[in-house]
Coordinates of C-alpha atoms in Angstrom, one line a residue:
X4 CA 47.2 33.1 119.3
X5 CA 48.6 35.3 121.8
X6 CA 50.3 38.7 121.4
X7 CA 53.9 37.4 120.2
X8 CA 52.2 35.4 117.5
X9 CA 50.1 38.2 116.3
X10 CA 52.8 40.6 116.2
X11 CA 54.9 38.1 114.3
X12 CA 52.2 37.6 111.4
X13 CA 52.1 41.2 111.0
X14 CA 56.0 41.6 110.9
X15 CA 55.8 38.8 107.8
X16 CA 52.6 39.8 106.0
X17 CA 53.8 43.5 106.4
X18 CA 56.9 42.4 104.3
X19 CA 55.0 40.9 101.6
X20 CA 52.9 44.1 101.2
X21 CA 56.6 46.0 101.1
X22 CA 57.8 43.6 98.7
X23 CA 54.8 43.4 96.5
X24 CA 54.7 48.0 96.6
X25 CA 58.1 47.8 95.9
X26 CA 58.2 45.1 92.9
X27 CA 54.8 47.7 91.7
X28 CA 57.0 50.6 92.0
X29 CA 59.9 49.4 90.0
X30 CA 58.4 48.2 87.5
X31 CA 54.7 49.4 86.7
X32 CA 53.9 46.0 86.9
X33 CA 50.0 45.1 87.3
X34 CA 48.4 47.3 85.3
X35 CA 47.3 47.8 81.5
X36 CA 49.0 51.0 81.5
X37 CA 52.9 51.9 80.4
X38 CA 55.5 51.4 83.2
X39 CA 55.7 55.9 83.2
X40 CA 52.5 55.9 84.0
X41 CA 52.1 54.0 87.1
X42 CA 54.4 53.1 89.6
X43 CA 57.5 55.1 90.4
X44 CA 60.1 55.4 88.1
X45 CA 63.3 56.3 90.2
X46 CA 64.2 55.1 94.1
X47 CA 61.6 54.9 96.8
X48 CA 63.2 57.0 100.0
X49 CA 60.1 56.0 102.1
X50 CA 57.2 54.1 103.0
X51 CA 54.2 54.2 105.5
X52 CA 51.0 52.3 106.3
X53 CA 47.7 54.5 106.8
X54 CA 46.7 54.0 110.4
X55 CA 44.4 51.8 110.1
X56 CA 46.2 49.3 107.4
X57 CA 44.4 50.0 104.1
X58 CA 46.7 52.3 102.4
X59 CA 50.3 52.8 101.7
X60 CA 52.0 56.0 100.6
X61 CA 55.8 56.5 99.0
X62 CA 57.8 58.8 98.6
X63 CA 60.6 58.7 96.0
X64 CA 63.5 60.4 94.2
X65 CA 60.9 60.8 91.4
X66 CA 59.7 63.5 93.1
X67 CA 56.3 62.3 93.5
X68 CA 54.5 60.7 96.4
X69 CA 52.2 57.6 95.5
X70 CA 49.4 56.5 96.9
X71 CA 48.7 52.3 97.0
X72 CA 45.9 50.1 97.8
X73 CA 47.4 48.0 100.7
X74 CA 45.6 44.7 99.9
X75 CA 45.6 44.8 96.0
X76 CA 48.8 47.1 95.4
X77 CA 47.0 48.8 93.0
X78 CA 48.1 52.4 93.1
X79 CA 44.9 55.2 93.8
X80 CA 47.0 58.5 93.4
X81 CA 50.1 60.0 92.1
X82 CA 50.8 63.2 94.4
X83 CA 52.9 65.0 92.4
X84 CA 54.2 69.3 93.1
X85 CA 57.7 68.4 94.8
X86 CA 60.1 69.8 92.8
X87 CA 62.9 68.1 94.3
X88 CA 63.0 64.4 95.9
X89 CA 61.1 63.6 98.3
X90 CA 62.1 62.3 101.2
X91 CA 59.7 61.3 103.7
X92 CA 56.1 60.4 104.2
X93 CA 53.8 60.4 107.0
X94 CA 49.9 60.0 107.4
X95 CA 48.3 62.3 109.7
X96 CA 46.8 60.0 112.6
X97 CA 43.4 59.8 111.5
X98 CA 45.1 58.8 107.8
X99 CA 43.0 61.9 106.0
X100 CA 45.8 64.1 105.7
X101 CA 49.9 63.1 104.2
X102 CA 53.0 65.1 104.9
X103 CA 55.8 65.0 103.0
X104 CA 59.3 66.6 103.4
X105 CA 61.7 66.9 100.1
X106 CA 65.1 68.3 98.8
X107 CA 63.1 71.5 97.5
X108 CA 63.1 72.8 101.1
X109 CA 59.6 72.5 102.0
X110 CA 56.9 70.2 103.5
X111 CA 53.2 69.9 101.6
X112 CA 50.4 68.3 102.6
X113 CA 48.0 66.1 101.1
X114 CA 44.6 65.1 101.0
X115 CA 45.2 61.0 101.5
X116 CA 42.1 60.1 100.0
X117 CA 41.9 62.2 96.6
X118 CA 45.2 63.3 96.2
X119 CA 44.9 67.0 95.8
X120 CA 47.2 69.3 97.6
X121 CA 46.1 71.3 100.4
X122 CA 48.8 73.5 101.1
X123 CA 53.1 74.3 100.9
X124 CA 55.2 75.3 103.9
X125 CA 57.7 77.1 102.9
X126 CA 60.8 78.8 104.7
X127 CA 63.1 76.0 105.3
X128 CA 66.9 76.5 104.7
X129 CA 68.0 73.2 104.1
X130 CA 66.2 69.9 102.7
X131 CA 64.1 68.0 104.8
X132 CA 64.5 64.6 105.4
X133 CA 62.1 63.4 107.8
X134 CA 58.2 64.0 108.7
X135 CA 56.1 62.5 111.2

């Protein structure tokens, strides 16, 4: 296989993953529990792979960022404190840490393994709308 090929198969089985988080999200499906209790319940702004392909995080109008299982789409964590919607997502580079940006004017970061918040910036005048 060379490079082309392999870049290919990970465009395609990429959008299956997308596809499957996003039927998850809109629906709850997959689970025992009611649809408000996993998945997202309003639009999903944004979505990122961990770096090294096991996890997804999104970000939605929900206000709350969720945490899926890349290969099973079962969802880990909901990361929830944004009091507005959230915007963008972003895994730190060695995928411990998540950033997100929302329409409450700040950025927070997350643990990306259980969840809890680790801290607020605060100070911005305007939404934000992107973190990398």
């Amino acid at each position: 296989m060379n490079f082309r090929e392999a870049d290919q198969e990970k465009a395609v089985a990429m959008r299956h993953l997308l596809l499957a988080l996003l039927l998850i999200a809109m629906t709850g499906c997959g689970s025992d529990t009611k649809p408000e209790e996993q998945g997202h319940t309003k639009s999903v702004t944004s979505v990122i792979f961990s770096p090294d392909g096991t996890r997804i995080a999104s970000g939605s109008l929900d206000r709350t960022i969720r945490l899926w299982d890349a290969s099973t789409g079962e969802e880990l964590h909901a990361l929830k404190g944004h009091t507005g919607w959230v915007h963008s997502v972003s895994f730190s580079p060695d995928g411990t840490r998540i950033a997100s940006g929302s329409t409450d004017k700040t950025i927070r970061l997350w643990n990306a393994l259980t969840g809890e918040q680790l801290n607020t910036l605060i100070g911005h005048k305007r939404f934000v709308f992107s973190v990398s």
